[in-house]
XYZ file of C-alpha atoms in Angstrom:
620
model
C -1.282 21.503 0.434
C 1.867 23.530 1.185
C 0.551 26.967 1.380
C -2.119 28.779 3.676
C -3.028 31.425 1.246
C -6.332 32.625 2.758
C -7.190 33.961 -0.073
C -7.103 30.305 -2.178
C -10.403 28.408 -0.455
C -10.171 25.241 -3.039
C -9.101 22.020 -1.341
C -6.562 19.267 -2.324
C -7.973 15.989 -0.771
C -8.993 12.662 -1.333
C -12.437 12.766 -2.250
C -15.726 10.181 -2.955
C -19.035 11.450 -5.447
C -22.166 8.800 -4.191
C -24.789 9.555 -7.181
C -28.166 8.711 -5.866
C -31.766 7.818 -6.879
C -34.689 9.268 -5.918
C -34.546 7.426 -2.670
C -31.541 7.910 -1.663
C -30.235 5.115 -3.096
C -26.454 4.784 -4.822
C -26.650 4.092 -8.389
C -22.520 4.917 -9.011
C -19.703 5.853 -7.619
C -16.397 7.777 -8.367
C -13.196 8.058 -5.579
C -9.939 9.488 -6.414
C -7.334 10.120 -3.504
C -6.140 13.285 -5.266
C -8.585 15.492 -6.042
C -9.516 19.454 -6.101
C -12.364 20.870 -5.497
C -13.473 24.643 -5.865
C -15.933 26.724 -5.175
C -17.096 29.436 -7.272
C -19.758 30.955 -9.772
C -20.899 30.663 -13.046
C -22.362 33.013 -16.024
C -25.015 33.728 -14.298
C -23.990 33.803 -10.503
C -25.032 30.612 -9.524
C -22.953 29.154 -6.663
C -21.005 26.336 -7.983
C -19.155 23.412 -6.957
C -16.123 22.310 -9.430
C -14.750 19.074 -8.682
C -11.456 17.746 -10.531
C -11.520 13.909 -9.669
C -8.957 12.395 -11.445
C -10.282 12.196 -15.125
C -13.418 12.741 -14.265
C -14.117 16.991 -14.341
C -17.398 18.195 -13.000
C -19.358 20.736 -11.770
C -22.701 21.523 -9.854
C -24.999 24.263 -9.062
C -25.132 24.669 -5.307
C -28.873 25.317 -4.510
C -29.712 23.061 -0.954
C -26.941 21.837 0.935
C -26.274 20.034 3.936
C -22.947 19.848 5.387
C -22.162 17.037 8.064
C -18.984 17.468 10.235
C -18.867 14.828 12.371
C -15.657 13.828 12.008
C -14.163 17.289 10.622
C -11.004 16.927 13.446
C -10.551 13.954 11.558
C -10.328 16.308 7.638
C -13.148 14.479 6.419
C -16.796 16.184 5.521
C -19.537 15.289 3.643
C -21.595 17.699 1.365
C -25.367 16.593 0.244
C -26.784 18.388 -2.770
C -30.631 17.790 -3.571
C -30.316 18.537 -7.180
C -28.377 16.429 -8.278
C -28.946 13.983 -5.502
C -25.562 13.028 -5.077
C -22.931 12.860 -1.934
C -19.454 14.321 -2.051
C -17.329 12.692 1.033
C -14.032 14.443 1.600
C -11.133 12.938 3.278
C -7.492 13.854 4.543
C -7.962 17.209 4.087
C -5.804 20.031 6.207
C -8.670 20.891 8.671
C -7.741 24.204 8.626
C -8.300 24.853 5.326
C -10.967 22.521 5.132
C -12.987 24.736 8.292
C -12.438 28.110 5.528
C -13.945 26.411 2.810
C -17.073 24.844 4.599
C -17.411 28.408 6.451
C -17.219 29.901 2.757
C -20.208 27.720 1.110
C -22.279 27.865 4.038
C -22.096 31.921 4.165
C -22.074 32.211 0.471
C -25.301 29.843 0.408
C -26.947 31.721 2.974
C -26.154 34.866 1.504
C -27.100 33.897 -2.172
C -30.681 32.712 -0.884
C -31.790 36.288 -0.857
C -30.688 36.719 -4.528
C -33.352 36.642 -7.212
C -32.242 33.862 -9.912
C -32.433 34.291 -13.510
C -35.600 32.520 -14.704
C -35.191 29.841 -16.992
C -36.187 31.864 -20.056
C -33.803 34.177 -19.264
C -31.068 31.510 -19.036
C -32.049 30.181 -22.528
C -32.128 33.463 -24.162
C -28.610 34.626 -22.635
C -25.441 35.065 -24.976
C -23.168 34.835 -22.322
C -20.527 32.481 -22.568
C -20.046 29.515 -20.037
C -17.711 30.924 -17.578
C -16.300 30.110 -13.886
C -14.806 32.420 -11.622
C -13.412 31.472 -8.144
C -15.227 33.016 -5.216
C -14.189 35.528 -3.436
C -13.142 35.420 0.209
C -15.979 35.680 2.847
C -16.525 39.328 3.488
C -17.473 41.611 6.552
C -21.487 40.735 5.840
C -20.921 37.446 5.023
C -19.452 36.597 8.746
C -22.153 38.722 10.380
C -25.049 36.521 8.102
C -22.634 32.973 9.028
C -22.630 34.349 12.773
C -25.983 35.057 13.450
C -27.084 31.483 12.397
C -24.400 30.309 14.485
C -26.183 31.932 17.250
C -29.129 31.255 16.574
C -28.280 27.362 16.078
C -26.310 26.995 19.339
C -29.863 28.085 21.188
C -31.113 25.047 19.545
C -28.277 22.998 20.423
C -28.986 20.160 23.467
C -26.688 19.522 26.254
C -25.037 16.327 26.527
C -26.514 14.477 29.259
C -24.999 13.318 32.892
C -24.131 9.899 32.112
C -24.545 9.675 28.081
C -24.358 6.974 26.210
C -21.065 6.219 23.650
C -21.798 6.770 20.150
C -20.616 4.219 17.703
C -18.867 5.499 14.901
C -20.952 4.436 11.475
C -18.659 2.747 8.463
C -19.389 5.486 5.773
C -22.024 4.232 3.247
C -23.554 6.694 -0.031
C -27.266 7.187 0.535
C -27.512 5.638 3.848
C -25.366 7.805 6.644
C -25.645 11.402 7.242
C -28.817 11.834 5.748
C -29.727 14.336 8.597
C -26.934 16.646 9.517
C -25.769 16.263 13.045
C -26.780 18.166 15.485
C -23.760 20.076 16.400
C -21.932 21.952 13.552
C -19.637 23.808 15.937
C -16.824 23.813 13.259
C -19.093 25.327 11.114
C -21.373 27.182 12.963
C -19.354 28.861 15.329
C -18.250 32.606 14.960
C -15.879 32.607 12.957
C -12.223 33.978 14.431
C -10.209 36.685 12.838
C -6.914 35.953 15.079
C -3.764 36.878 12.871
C -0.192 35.441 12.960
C 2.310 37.639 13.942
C 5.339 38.049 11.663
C 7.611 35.848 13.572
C 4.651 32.949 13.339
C 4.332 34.065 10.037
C 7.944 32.751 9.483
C 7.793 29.928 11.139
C 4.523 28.477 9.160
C 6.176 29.293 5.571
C 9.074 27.227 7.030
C 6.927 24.195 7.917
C 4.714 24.602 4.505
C 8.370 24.625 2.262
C 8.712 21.168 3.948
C 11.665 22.544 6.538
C 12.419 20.878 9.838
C 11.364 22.882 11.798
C 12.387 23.977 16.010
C 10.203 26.774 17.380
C 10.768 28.077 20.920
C 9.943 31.109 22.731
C 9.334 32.247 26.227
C 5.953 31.143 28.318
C 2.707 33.587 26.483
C 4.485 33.452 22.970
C 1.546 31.827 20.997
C 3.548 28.223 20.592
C 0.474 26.491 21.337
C -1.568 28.732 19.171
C 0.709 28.405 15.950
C 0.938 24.684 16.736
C -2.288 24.090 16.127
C -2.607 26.595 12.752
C 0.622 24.237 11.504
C -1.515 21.096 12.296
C -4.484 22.964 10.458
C -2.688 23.083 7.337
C -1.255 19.672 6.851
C -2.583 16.182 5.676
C -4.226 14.705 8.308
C -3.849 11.303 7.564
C 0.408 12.057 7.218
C 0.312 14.076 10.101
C 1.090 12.562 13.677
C 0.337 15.088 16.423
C 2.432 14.129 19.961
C 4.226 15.813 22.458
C 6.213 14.921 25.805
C 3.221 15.028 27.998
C -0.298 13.034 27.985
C -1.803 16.190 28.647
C 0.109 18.582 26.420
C -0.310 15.491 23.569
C -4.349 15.969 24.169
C -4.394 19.779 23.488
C -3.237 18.811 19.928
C -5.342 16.181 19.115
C -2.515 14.136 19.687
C -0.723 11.429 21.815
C 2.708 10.994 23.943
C 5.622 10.696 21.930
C 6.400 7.071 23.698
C 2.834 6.135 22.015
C 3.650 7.010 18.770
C 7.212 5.508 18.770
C 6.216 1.868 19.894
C 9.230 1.391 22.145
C 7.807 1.560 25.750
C 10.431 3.620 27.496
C 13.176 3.358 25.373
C 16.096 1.935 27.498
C 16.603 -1.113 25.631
C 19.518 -1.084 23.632
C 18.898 0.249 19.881
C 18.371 -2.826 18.261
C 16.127 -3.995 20.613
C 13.815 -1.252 20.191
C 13.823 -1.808 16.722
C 13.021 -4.905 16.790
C 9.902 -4.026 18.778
C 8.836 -1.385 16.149
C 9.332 -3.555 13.632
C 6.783 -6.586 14.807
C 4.262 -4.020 15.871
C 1.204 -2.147 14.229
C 3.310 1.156 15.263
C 5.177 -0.306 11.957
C 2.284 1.185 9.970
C 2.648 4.786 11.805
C 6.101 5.075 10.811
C 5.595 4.606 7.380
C 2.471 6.401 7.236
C 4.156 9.678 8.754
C 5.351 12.219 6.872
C 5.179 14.925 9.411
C 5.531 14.859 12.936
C 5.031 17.248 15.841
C 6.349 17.238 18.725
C 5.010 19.709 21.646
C 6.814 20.464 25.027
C 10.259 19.247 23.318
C 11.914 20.658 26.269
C 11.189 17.765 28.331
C 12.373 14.606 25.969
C 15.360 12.833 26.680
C 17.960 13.468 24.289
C 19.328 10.103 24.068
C 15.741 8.735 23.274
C 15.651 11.499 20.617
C 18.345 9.896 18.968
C 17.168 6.554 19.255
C 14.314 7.396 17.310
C 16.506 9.278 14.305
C 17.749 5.377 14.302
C 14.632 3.712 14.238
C 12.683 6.301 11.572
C 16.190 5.529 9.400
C 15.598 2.074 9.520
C 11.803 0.918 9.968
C 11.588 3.672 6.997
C 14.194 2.308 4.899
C 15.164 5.785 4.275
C 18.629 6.796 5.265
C 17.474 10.469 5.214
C 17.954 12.118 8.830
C 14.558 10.937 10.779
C 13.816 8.130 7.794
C 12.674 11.675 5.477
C 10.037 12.378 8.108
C 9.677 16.263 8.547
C 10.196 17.534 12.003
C 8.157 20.417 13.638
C 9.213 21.227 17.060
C 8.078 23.400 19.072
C 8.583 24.017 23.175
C 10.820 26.059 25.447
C 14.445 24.321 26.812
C 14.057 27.060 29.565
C 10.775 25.604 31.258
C 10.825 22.039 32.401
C 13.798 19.659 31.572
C 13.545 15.507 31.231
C 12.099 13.858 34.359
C 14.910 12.085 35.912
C 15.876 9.634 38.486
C 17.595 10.821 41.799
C 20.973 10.942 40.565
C 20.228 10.735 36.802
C 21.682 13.432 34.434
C 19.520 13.165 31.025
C 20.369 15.136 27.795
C 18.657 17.499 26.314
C 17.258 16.907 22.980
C 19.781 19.959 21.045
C 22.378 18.238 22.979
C 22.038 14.767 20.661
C 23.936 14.153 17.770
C 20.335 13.535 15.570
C 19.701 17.103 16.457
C 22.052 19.231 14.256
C 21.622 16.452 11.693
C 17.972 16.831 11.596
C 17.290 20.528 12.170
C 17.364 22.962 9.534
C 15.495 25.594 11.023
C 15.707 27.214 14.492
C 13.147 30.391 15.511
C 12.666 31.989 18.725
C 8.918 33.890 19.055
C 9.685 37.159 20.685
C 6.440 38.387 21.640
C 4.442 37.632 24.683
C 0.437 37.853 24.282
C -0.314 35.832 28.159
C 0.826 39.227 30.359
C 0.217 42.913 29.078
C 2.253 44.568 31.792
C 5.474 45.411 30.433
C 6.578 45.187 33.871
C 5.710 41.892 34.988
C 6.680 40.428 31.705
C 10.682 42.001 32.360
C 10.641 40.339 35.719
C 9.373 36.854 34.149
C 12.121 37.383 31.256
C 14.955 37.743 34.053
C 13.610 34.116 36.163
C 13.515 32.477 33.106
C 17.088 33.323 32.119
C 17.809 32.038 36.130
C 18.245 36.329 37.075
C 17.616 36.540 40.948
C 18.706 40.045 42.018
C 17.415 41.387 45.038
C 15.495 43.780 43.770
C 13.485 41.213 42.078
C 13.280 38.773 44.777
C 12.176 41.698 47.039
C 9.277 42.506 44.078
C 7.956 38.626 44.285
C 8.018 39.030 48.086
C 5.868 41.641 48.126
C 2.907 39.717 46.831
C 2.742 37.627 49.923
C 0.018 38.972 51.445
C -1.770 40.171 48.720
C -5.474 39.239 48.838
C -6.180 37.236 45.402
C -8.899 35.296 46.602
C -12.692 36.511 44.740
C -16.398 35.998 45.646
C -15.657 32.547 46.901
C -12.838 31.497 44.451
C -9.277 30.712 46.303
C -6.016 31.189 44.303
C -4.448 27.633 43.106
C -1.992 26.592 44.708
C 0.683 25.357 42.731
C 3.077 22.728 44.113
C 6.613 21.425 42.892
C 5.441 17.706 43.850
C 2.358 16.088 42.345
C 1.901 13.747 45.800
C 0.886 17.191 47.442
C -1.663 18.050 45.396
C -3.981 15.120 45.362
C -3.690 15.115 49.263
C -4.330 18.750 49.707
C -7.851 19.033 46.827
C -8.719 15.882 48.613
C -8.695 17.207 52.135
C -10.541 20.613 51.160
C -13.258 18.377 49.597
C -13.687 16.374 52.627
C -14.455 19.104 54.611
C -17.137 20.543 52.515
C -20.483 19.961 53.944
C -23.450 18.632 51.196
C -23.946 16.070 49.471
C -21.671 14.750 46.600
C -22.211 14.537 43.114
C -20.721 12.448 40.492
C -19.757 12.234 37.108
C -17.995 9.424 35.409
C -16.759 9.871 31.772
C -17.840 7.980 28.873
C -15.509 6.597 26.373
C -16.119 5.509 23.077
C -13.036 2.775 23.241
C -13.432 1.646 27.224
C -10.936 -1.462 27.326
C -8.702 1.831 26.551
C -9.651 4.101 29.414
C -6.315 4.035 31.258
C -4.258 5.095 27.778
C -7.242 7.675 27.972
C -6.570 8.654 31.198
C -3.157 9.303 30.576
C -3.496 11.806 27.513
C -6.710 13.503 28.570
C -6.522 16.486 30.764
C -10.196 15.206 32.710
C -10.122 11.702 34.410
C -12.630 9.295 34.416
C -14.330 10.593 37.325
C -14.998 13.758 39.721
C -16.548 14.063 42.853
C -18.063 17.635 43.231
C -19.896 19.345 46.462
C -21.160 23.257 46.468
C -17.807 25.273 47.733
C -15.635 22.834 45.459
C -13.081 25.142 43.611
C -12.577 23.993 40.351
C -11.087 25.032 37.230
C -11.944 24.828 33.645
C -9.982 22.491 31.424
C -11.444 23.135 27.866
C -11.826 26.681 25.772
C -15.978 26.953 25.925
C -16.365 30.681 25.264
C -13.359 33.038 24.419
C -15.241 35.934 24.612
C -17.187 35.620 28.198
C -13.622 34.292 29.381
C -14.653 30.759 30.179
C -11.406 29.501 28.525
C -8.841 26.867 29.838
C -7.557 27.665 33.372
C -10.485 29.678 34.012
C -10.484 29.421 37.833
C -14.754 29.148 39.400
C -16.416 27.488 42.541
C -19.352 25.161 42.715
C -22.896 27.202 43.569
C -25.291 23.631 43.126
C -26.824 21.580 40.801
C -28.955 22.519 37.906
C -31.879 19.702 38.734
C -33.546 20.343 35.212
C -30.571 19.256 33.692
C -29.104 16.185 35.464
C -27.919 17.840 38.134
C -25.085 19.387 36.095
C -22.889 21.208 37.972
C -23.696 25.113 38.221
C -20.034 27.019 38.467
C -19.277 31.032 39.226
C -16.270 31.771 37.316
C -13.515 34.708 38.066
C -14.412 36.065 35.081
C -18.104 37.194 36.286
C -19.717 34.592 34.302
C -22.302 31.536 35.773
C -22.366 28.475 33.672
C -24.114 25.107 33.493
C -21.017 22.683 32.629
C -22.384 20.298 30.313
C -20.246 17.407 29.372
C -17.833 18.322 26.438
C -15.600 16.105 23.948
C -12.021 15.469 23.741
C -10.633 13.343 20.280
C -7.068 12.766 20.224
C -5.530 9.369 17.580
C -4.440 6.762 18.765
C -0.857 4.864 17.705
C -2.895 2.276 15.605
C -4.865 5.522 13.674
C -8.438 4.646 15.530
C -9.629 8.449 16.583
C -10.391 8.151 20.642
C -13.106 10.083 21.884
C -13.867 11.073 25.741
C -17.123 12.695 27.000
C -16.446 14.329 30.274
C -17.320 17.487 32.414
C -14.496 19.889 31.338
C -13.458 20.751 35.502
C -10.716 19.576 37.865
C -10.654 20.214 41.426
C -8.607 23.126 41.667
C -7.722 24.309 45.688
C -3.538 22.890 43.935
C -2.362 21.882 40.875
C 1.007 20.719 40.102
C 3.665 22.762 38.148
C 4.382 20.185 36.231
C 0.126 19.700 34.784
C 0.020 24.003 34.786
C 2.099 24.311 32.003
C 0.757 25.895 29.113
C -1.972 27.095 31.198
C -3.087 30.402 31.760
C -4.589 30.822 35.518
C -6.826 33.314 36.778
C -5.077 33.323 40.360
C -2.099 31.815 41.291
C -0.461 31.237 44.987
C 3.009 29.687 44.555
C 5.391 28.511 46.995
C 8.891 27.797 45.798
C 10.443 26.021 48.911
C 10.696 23.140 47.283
C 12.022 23.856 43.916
C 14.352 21.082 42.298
C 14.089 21.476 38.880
C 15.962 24.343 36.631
C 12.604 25.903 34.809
C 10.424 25.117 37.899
C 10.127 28.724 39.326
C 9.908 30.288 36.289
C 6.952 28.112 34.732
C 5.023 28.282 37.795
C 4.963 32.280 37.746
C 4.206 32.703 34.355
C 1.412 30.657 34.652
C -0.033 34.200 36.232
C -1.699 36.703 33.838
C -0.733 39.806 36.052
C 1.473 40.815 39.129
C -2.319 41.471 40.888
C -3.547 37.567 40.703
C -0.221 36.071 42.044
C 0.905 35.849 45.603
C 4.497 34.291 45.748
C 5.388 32.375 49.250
C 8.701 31.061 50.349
C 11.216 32.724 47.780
C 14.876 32.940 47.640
C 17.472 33.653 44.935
C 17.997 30.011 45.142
C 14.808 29.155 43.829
C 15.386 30.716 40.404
C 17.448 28.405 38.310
C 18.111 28.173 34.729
C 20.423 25.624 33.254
C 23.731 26.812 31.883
C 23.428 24.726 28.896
C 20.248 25.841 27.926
C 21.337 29.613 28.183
C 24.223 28.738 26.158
C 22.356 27.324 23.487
C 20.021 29.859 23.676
C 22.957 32.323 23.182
C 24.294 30.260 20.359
C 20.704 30.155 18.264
C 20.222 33.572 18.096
C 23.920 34.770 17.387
C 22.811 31.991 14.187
C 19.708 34.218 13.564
C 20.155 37.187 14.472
C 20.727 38.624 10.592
C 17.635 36.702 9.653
C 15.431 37.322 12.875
C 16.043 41.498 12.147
C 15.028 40.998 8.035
C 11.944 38.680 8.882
C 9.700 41.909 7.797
C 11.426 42.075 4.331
C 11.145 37.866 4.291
C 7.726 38.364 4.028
C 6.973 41.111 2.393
């Protein structure tokens, strides 16, 4: 599907029709892996379901359905009519477009149940002709009727328990699986979000969607994340490989490390080598399977392994089109962190590479910054990421030393240039908690496969908690009360009607049970992992390395210790405000930004600078 017309709710999938018996039985079958379906009404404004399934056209009246969602991260769905008893599974499907349409039919079928049906007679007697018209986009009334069953299902909803049991995934089977929906719909039932893209995101997805490769950058707050994840909403799943630099920036996607994906363990064996790995691997399969790939955090690949990859797509692919005719959607911010490198080591950037000019045709810088509202904080963040240090500015960051950011019992995170630091000093504060501990251990649903796990989830395995343990909150739970990744809270105790969960007090004002929640992300060989975990981290430091792309409630930062170009400026912007940051051990020195970075910064948008000022006129 290359377009994200809101307005169009039909799907293009693959798709399955199970016809059933009376007892659920399947009597026949039809599966085409190209096939539309649409949603609309008839002569007589019956809700109706038109399906186009290869030569096979057909349509039915949509009277009781169930919709199961189980694996909807995944772009497949199932829909269960009564009458006809019959099964429509849905696969590969852009999960963005496929969360509109299930949204659509369930507030359309909630909506039409209060509308009195021509009898039969009447039918009979009509001189209408047959007709179908497309339905109309969900209105204002149908989101507040969608909403408040949301609501009123999530009170139904159970919590997962301490130390749950892994669910094994069921083959699909007509008449046998699903026959109760599951019990939580959340991509169906939640509210449903009205967020819009902003022009310049605007451009960026009608680049990806005409099948450009694709570079996005911007400054820390831009919405990359955010768009990311709308791009990944509108493409194929099962073409579509999500990864990024990090294990924990792969997870946010859905996705895995780059390294994963490639099949080619570091990549410092010579070319040929390398392919020769791909090419007696499963990771074979990947390579051919891909037609798009993502890459988050870009920033912090190694150029020559960027290029070593152009090679291997080229060849595994048999396609001598730059990247093997795989299309490219990039997205991260050469001003944050660079390449880890050895002591000594001098790695390329990735627009440094020959494969880069080759393979990008599109380059587009996001402008404006939604993480900070004050116009002042966001100039000084603009001048440390460009490697500014004047004294006036350094004199500003100084002034937040003493500032008091610490709330009802929550301390500001510290955030430290060296990873070593930060298990020693959450580990220490624990230890000198008085109380009992608690644990929680994760469950996964692939366990000879925990330590990949560990490495692209942002929750490990296991968590020792006390009351007085500050902790922060690594998964979006509830936009709107402000629980939301980074959300900064300290233990209170444990809820002993529910499993002794842990009870947190969150910055925001809010007090929550945490419940274990789910993180899915694919695996190189396609299998979809799954982790059940509490959704905290000890939080008295974090690294600057794990903070970015986070958004903390209160941030202490000490930049003694900087080594990196990027380092100072990701760890500030980290910070919502000027009020929730106190800045320790600053100098001009600790503000660097690389000189080829600004340069090709400089360079991308004298390129766009005719087409960044008529973007407006683009889309209109």
């Amino acid at each position: 599907i290359m377009s994200e017309n809101l307005e169009d709710i039909s799907l293009l999938c693959s798709i399955k029709i199970c016809y059933l018996d009376g007892k659920g039985n399947m009597t026949q079958s039809i599966a085409n892996p190209k096939s539309f379906i649409h949603l609309g009404r008839n002569e007589f404004r019956d809700l109706v379901l038109k399906l186009e399934c290869g030569k096979i056209n057909a349509s039915y009246n949509v009277k009781d359905v169930t919709l199961h969602t189980k694996f909807f991260k995944e772009g497949k769905s199932t829909i269960t009519l009564k009458d006809p008893p019959l099964q429509i599974f849905i696969s590969n499907c852009p999960t963005g477009k496929l969360g509109i349409f299930l949204k659509t039919l369930m507030a359309k079928v909630e909506k039409h149940k209060t509308v009195k049906a021509p009898s039969v007679k009447e039918r009979l007697q009509s001189l209408k002709p047959s007709s179908f018209q497309e339905i109309s986009p969900l209105t204002a009334i149908d989101i507040n009727v969608l909403n408040n069953k949301a609501a009123a299902l999530a009170t139904k909803q159970s919590s997962w328990p301490q130390t749950p049991k892994a669910a094994k995934r069921k083959r699909e089977n007509c008449g046998q699986e699903n026959n109760t929906p599951n019990r939580k719909i959340a991509p169906i039932a939640r509210p449903i979000a009205s967020r819009l893209l902003t022009n310049e995101q605007k451009h960026v997805l009608s680049a990806v969607l005409s099948g450009r490769n694709v570079f996005f950058t911007g400054s820390a707050g831009t919405g990359k994340s955010f768009l990311l994840k709308r791009i990944l909403g509108a493409l194929a799943p099962e073409s579509t490989f999500a990864t990024a630099s990090t294990g924990v920036a792969a997870c946010q996607i859905g996705g895995i490390t780059l390294h994963s994906f490639a099949g080619i363990g570091t990549g410092n064996a010579p070319i040929q080598q390398c392919i020769d790995q791909v090419q007696r691997k499963i990771r074979t399969l990947s390579w051919k399977q891909c037609k798009h790939l993502i890459v988050d955090e870009i920033s912090m690949v190694d150029g020559e392994f960027f290029q070593k990859l152009e090679k291997i797509a080229r060849v595994v692919r048999n396609n001598d089109k730059p990247f093997g005719g795989i299309q490219l959607i990039l997205s991260g911010d050469f001003l944050q962190l660079p390449p880890v490198s050895k002591k000594g080591e001098n790695k390329l950037f990735c627009f440094q590479s020959s494969a880069w000019d080759k393979c990008i045709d599109v380059n587009i810088e996001l402008h404006a910054v939604k993480r900070q509202s004050d116009r002042n904080f966001i100039q000084i963040l603009q001048d440390v990421r460009k490697g500014r240090s004047s004294a006036a500015l350094i004199q500003k960051l100084k002034s937040t030393s003493n500032q008091n950011i610490d709330k009802d019992g929550i301390l500001a995170t510290k955030l430290s240039t060296h990873k070593d630091d930060v298990d020693i000093i959450n580990k220490s504060h624990l230890e000198q908690l008085t109380g009992q501990s608690q644990f929680f251990f994760a469950v996964d649903n692939a366990p000879d496969l925990s330590q990949f796990i560990n490495n692209h989830c942002p929750v490990g395995n296991k968590l020792e908690l006390k009351v007085g343990a500050q902790v922060m909150l690594m998964k979006n739970l509830d936009l709107q009360r402000g629980l939301v990744n980074g959300a900064r809270g300290v233990v209170l105790g444990f809820d002993p009607s529910k499993q002794k969960l842990p009870v947190v007090k969150f910055a925001c004002g809010a007090k929550e049970v945490i419940n274990y929640e789910k993180w899915s992300f694919r695996a190189h060989s396609g299998m979809m992992l799954v982790r059940k975990m509490l959704p905290l981290k000890l939080a008295w430091a974090m690294s600057i390395h794990n903070s970015q792309g986070m958004t903390l409630d209160c941030v202490e930062v000490s930049l003694a210790r900087v080594f990196e170009c990027g380092q100072a400026y990701v760890a500030l912007s980290r910070a919502r405000c000027l009020d929730g940051l106190r800045v320790l051990d600053i100098e001009p020195s600790s503000i660097r930004a690389n000189a080829q970075v600004l340069k090709f910064y400089s360079q991308l948008r004298f390129a766009n600078s005719s087409e960044q000022s008529s973007i407006n006129d683009y889309l209109d």
